[in-house]
Short mmCIF file of C-alpha atoms and ligand atoms in Angstrom, two decimals:
data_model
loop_
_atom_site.label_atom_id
_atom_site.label_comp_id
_atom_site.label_asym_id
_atom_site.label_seq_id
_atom_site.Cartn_x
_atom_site.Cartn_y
_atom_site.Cartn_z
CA UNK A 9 52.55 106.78 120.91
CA UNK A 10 56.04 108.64 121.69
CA UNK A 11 57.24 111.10 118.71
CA UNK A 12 60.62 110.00 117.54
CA UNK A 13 62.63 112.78 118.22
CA UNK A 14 61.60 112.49 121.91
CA UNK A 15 63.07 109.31 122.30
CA UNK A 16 66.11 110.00 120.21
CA UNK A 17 66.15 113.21 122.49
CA UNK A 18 65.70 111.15 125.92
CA UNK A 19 68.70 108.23 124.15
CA UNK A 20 70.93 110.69 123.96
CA UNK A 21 70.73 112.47 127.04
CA UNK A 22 71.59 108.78 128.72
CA UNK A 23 74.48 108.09 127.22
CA UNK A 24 78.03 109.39 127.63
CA UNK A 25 80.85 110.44 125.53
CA UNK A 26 83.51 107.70 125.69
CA UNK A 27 87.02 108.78 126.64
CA UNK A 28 90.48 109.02 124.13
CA UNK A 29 93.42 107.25 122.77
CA UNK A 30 96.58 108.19 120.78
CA UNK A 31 96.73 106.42 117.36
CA UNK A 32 98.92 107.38 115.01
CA UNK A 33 97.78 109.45 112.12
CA UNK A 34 98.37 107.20 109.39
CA UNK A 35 95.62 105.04 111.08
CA UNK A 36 93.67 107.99 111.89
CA UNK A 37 91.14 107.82 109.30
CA UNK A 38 87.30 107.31 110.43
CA UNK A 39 88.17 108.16 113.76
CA UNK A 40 86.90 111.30 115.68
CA UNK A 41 89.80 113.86 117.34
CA UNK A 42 89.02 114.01 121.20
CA UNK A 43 91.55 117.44 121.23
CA UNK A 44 92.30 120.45 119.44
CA UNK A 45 94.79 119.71 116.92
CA UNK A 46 96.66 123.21 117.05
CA UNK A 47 99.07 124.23 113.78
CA UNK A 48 103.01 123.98 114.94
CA UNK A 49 104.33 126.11 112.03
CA UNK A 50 102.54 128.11 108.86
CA UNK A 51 101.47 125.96 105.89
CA UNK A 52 102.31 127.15 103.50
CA UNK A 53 105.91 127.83 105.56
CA UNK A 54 106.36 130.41 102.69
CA UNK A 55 105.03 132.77 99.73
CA UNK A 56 105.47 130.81 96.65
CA UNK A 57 104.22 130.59 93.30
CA UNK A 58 100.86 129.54 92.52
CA UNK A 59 101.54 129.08 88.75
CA UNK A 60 104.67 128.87 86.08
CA UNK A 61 105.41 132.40 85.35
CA UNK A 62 107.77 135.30 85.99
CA UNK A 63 108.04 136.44 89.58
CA UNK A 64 108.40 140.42 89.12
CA UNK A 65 107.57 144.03 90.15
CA UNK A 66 104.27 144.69 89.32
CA UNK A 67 105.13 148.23 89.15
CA UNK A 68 107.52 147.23 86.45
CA UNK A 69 104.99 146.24 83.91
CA UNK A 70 102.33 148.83 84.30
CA UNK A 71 100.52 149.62 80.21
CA UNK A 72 101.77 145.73 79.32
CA UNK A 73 99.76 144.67 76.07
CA UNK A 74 100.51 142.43 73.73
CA UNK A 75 100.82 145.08 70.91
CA UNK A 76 103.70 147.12 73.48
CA UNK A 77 104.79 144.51 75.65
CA UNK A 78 106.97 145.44 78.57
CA UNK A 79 110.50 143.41 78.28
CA UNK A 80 112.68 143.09 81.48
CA UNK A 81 115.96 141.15 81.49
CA UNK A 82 115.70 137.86 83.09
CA UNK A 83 117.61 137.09 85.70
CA UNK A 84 117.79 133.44 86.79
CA UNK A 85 115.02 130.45 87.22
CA UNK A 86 113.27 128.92 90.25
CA UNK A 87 112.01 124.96 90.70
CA UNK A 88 109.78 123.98 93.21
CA UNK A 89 112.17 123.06 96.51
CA UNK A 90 115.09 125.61 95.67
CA UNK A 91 115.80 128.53 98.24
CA UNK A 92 116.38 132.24 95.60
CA UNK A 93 120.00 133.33 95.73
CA UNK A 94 119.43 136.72 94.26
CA UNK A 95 116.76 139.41 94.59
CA UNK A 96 114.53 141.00 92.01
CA UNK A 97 115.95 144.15 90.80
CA UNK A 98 113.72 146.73 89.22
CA UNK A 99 113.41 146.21 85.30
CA UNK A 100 114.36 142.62 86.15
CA UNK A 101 112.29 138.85 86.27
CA UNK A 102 112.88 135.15 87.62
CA UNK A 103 111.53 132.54 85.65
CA UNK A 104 109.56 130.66 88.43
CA UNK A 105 107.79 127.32 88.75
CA UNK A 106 104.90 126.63 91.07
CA UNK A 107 105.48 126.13 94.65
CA UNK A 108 108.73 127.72 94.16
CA UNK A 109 109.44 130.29 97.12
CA UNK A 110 109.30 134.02 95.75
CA UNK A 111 112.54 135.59 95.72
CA UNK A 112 113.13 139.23 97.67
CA UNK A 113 112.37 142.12 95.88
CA UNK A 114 109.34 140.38 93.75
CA UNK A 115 105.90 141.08 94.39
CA UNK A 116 103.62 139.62 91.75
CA UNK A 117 104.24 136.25 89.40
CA UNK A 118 103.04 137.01 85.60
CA UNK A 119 101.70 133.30 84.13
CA UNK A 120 104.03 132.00 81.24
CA UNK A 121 100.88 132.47 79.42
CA UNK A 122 100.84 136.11 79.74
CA UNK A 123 104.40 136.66 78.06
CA UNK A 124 105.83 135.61 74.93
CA UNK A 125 108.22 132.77 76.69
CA UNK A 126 105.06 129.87 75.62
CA UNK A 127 107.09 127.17 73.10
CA UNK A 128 110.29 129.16 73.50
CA UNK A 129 112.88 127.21 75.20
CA UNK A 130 113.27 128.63 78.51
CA UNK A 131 116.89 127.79 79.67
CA UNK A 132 119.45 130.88 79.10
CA UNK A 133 116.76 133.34 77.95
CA UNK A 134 117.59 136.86 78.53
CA UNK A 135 114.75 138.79 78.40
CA UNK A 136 111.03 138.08 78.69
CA UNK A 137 108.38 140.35 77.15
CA UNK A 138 105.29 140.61 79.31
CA UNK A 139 102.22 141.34 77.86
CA UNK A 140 99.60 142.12 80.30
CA UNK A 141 100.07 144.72 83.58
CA UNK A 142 100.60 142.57 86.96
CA UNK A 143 98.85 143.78 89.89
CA UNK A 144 100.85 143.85 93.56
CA UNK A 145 100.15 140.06 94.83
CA UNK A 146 98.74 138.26 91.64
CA UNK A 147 99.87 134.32 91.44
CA UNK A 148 101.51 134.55 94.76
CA UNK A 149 100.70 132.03 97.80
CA UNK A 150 101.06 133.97 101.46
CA UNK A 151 102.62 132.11 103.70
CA UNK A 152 100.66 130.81 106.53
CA UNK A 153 98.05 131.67 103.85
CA UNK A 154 96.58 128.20 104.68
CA UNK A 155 97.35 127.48 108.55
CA UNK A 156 98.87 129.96 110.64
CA UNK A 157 100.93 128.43 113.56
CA UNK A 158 98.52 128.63 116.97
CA UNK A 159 95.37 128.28 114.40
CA UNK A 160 93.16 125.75 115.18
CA UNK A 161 93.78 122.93 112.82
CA UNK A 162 91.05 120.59 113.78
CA UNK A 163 88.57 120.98 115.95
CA UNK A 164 87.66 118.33 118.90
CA UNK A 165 84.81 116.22 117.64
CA UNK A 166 86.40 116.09 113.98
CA UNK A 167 85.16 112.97 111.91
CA UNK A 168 88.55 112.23 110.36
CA UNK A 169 88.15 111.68 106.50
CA UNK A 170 91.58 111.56 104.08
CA UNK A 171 91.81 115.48 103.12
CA UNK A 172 92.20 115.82 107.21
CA UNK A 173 95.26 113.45 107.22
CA UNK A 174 96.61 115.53 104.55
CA UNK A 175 95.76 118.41 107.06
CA UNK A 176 97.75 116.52 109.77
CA UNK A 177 100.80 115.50 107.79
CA UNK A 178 100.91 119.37 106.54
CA UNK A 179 101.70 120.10 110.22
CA UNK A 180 103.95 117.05 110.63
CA UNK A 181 101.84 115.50 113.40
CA UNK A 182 102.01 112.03 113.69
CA UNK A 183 100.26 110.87 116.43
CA UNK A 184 96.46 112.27 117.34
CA UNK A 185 94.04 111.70 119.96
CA UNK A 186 90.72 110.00 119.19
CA UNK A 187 87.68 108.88 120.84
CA UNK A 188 87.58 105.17 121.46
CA UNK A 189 85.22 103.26 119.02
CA UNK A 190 82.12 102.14 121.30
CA UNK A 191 82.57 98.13 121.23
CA UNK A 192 79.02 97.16 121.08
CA UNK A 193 77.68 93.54 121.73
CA UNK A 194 75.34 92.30 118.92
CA UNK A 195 72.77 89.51 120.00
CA UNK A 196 69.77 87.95 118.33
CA UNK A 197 66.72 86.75 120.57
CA UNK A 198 63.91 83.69 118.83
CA UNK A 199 63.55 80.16 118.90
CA UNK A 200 62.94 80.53 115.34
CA UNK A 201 66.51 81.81 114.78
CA UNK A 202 68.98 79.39 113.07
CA UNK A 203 72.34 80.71 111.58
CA UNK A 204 74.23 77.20 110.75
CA UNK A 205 73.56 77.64 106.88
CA UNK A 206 71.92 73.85 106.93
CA UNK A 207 68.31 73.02 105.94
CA UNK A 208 65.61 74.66 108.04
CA UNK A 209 63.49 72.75 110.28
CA UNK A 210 59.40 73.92 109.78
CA UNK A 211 59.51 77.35 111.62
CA UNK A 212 62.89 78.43 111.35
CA UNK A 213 64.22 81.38 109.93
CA UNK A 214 67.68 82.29 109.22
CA UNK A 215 68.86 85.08 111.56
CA UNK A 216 69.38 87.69 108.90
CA UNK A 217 69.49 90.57 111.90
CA UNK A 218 72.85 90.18 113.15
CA UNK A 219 75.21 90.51 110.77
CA UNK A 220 73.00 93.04 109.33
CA UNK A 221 73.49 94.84 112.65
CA UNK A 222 77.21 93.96 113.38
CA UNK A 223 77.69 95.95 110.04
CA UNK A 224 75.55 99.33 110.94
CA UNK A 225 77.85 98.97 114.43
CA UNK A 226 80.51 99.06 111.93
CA UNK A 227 79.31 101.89 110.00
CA UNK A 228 78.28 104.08 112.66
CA UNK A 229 82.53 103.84 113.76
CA UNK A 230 81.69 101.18 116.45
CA UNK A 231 83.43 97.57 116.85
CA UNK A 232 80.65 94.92 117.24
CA UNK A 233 81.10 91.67 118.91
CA UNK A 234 78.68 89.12 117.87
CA UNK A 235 77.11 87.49 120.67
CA UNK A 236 75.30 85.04 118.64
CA UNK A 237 71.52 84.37 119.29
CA UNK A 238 69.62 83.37 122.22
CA UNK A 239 66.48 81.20 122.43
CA UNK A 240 63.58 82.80 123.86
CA UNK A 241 64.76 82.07 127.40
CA UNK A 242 64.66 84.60 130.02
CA UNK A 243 67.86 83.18 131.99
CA UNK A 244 69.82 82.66 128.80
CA UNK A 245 69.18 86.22 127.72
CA UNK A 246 70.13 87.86 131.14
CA UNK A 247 72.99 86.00 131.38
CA UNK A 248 74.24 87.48 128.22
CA UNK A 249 73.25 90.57 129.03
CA UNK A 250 75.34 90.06 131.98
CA UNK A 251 78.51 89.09 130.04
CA UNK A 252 77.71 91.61 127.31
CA UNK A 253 77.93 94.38 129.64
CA UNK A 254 81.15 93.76 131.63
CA UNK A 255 83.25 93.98 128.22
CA UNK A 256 81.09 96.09 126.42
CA UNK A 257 79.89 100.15 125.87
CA UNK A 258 76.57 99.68 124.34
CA UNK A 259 74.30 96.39 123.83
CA UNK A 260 72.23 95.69 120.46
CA UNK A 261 69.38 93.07 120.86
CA UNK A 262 67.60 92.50 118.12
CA UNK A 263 63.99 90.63 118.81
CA UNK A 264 61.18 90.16 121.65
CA UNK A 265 60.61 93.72 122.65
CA UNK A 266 56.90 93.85 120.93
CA UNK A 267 53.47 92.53 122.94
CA UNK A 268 54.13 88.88 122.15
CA UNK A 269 54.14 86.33 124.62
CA UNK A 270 57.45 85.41 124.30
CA UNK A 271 58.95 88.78 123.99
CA UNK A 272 61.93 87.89 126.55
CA UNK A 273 63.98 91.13 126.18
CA UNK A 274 61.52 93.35 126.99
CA UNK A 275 60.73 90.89 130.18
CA UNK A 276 64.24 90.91 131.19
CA UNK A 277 64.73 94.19 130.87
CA UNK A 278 61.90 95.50 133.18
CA UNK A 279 62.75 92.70 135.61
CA UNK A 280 66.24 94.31 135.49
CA UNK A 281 64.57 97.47 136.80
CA UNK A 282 66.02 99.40 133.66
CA UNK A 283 62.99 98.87 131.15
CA UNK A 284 62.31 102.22 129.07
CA UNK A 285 59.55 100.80 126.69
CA UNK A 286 57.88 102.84 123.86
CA UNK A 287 55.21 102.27 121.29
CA UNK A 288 56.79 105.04 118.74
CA UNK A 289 54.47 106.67 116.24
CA UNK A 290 56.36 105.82 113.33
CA UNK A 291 56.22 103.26 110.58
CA UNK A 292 58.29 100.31 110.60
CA UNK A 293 59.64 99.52 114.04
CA UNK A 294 57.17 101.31 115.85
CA UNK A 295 58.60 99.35 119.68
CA UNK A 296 61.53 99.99 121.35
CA UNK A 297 63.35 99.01 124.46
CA UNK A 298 65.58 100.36 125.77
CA UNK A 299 67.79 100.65 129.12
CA UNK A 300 71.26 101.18 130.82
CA UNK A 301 72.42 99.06 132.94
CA UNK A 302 75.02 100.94 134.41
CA UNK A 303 76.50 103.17 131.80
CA UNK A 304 75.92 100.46 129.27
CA UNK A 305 72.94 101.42 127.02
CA UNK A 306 71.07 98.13 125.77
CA UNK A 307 68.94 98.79 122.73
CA UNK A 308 66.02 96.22 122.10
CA UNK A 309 65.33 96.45 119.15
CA UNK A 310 62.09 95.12 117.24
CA UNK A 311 62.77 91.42 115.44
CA UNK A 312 61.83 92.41 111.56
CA UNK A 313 64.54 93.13 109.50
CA UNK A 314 63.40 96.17 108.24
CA UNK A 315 62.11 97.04 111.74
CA UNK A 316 65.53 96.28 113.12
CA UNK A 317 67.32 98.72 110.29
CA UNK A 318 64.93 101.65 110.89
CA UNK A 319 65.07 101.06 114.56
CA UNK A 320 69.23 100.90 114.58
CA UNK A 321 69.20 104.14 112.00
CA UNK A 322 66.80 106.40 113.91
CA UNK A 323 68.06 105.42 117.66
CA UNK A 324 70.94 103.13 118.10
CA UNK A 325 73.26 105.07 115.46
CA UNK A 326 72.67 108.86 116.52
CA UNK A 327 73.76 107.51 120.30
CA UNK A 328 76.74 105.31 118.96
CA UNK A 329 77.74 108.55 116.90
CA UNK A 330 77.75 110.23 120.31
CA UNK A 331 79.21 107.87 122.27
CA UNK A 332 82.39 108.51 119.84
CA UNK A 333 82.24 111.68 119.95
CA UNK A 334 80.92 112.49 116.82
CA UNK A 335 79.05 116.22 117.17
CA UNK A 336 77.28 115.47 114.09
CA UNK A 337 75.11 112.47 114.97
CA UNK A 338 72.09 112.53 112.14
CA UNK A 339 71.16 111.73 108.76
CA UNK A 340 71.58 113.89 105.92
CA UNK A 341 68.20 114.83 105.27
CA UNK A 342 67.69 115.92 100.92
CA UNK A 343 64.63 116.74 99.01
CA UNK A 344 63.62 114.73 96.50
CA UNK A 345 60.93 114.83 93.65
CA UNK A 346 58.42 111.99 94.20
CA UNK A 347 58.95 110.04 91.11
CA UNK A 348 56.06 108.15 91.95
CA UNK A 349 52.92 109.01 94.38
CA UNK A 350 53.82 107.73 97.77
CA UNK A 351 50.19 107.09 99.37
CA UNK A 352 49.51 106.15 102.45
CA UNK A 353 46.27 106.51 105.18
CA UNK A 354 46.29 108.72 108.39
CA UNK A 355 47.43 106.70 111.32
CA UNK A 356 48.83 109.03 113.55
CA UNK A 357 52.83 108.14 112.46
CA UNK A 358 55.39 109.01 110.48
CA UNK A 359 56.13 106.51 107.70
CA UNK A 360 59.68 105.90 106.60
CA UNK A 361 59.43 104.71 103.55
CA UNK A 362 62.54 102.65 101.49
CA UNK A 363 63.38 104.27 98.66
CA UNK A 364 65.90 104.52 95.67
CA UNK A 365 67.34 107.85 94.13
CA UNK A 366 68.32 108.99 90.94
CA UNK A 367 69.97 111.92 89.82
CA UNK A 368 67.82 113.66 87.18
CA UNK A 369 67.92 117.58 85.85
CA UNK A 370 65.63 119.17 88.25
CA UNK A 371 67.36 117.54 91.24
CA UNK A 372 66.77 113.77 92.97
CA UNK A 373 64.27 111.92 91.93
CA UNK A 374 62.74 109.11 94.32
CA UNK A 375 61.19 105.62 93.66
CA UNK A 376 59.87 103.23 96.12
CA UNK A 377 62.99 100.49 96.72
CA UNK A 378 60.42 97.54 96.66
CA UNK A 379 57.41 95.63 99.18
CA UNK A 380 57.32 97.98 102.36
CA UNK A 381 56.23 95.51 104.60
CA UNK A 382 58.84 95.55 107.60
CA UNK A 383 60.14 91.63 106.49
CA UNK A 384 60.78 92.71 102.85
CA UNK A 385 64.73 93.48 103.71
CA UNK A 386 65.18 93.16 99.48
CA UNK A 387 63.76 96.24 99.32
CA UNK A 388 65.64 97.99 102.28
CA UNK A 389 68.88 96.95 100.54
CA UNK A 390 67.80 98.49 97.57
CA UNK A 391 67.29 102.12 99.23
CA UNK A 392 69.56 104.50 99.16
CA UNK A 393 67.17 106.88 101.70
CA UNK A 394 63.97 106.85 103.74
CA UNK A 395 61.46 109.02 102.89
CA UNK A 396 59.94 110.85 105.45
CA UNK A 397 55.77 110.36 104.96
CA UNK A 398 54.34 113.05 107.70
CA UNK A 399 51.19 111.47 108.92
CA UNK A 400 48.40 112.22 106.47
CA UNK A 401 47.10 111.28 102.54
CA UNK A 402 50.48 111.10 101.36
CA UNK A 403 52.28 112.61 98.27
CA UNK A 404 51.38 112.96 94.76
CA UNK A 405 53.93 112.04 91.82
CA UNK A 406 55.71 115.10 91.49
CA UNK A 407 55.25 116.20 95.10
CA UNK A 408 58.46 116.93 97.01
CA UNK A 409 59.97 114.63 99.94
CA UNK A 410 62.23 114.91 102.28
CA UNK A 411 64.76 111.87 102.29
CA UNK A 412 67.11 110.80 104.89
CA UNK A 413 70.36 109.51 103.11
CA UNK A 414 71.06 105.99 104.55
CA UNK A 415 74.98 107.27 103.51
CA UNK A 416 77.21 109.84 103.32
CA UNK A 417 78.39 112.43 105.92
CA UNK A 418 76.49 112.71 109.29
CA UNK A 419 74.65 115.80 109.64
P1 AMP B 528 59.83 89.72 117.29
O1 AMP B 528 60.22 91.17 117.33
O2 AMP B 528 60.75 88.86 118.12
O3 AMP B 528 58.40 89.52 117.63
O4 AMP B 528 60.04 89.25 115.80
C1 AMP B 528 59.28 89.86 114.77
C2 AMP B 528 59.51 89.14 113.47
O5 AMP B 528 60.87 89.27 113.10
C3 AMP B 528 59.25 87.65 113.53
O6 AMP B 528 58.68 87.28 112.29
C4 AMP B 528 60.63 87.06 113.69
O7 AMP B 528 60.70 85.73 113.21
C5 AMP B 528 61.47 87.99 112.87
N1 AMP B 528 62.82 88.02 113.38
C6 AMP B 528 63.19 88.20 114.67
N2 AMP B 528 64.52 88.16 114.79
C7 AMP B 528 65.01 87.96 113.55
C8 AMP B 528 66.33 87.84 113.02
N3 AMP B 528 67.39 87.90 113.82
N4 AMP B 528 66.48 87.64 111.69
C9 AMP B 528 65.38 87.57 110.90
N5 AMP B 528 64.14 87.70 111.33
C10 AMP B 528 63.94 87.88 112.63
MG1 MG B 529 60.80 86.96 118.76
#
């Protein structure tokens, strides 16, 4: 049996990076920036005030208390969006508002709190007393103190999430280059399959697989096309391999890749000439297939649902992730208290095992999802992580675990 992270390793150094488009940035979000995005002009564009206050000379009210405040003559007031038409002059104040740019000869802002202004109407006040000493800088916002123009704004490789498209419209760009989205063909593979909602025939299954997959495509920033599901018939699968591949970047199978004797994909695939097969020492989906025919990657993945999720999560994902150009490709991986024991018997693999979280006191607490047999998909919906089960006894209740979150950022 092949240790995970060898395959994942060997996946990844197959596929390519796909290459860019300009969207605008409005639609941006979710997307990955194929370029440097590189600041245009200083955010902020000037020093302004960081709270409601006075901008003065910190020199000015040096031994400020409350019992011997400081008073300076005020002279004039400052919204947010108005340009200063006079200076500060020594002994002097501007009743200022945040955001509003400081005016010349200022060099600290005192907070309305630290004065006796508070409740007093502020219009046509003459004089403000301060009661607490302002050091050279307090309250005020550099400019450029966020972004410099030339700084690098966003790196290539960026996952963009909303506070980046505030980033973007800070530096009035509109329009940013992305990696395409990988469009990735979906396909089911068993006679068993039906997906026609009516009343199963003895045998049948519904094919629960491929809109389960169609959705991790979507998740993982990818744009699946379903390619329905095909009977276990060698010709019929090649030949939608075949169209799969001329339209598509990557190909999800689901189905036939195990020792059966119907296991098609696998057959096609190593009659193709492409066939990497491995028996993977984990637990679920413990076969994989995998190949590229041409720069298309197809990943065979095992037929149980559960199988099928593991299997997508572990190897299809991380190389979709890179195939967009996402840098980070993997789970978030958390510790957890084992709120339970998790036991399980030596077998040579790791066991990923479905489980819930809670947030308690001493940190996450973890709780098998459900049945952890590789059909029970209940249970996989239920989990918000797998828990990573090193070969070996197991782990007591109160033992710690490392979980891999099934969402939230890449790592
Ligand atoms: P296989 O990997 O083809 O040997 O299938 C393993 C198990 O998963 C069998 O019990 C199949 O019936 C089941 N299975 C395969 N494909 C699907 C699917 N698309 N939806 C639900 N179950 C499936
Ligand atoms: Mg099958």
């Amino acid at each position: 049996m092949e240790p995970h992270d060898a395959v994942q390793a060997e996946i990844l150094r197959a596929v390519g990076v796909l290459g860019s488009e300009r969207v605008r940035a409005a639609d941006a979000r979710g997307r990955v920036t194929a370029a440097s995005v590189v600041a245009g002009e200083d955010v902020p564009p000037f020093a302004n005030s960081a709270m409601d206050g006075y901008a003065l000379r910190a020199a000015d009210t040096a031994g400020a208390h409350p019992d011997s405040p400081v008073h300076l003559a005020v002279s004039g007031a400052l919204a947010a969006g108005r340009a200063p038409t006079v200076a500060v002059a020594a002994g002097h104040a501007i009743r200022i508002m945040t955001g509003a740019p400081i005016p010349e000869g200022a060099d600290a802002v005192v907070m309305v709190e630290h004065t006796d202004s508070p409740g007093r109407p502020v219009e046509g006040a003459t004089e403000v007393a301060v009661h607490r000493p302002a050091r050279v800088g307090d309250h005020i916002r550099p400019a450029a103190g966020d972004l410099a123009r030339g700084d690098e704004a966003l790196a290539p490789g960026t996952w963009l999430r909303p506070a980046h498209l505030g980033v973007l419209a800070s530096l009035a760009v509109t329009e940013v280059e992305v990696h395409r989205r990988p469009r990735v063909a979906v396909m089911s593979t068993g006679d068993e399959l039906r997906d026609d909602h009516g009343p199963l025939a003895p045998g049948q299954i519904r094919d629960s697989n491929r809109p389960m997959l169609c959705a991790l495509v979507a998740e993982a920033g990818g744009v699946p096309e379903d390619l329905g599901h095909a009977p276990d018939d060698e010709a019929e699968v090649v030949a939608r391999l075949e169209r799969a591949t001329s339209d598509c970047d990557a190909v999800i199978t689901s189905g036939g890749v195990s020792v059966g004797d119907y296991d098609v994909v696998k057959a096609v695939l190593d009659r193709m000439g492409v066939l990497r097969w491995w028996q993977i020492a984990i637990k679920p989906a413990k076969p994989l297939a995998f190949g590229m025919l041409g720069a298309v990657p197809v990943f065979g993945l095992p037929g149980n649902p559960v199988s099928s999720h593991v299997s997508f999560e572990l190897f299809a994902r991380p190389a979709l992730l890179h195939m967009g150009g996402h840098r980070r490709i993997h789970r978030l991986a958390v510790e957890a208290v084992a709120g339970e024991a998790f036991r399980r018997r030596p077998d040579g693999r790791i066991h990923f095992v479905r489980v819930a979280l809670e947030q308690s006191p001493g940190g996450a607490v973890a709780r098998s999802a459900g049945g952890q047999g590789s059909n029970v998909l209940s249970a996989m919906a239920g989990a918000d992580g797998l828990a990573v089960l090193p070969d070996g006894p197991g782990v007591d209740e109160g033992g710690r675990l490392v979980v891999l979150l099934l969402d939230g950022p890449p790592a």
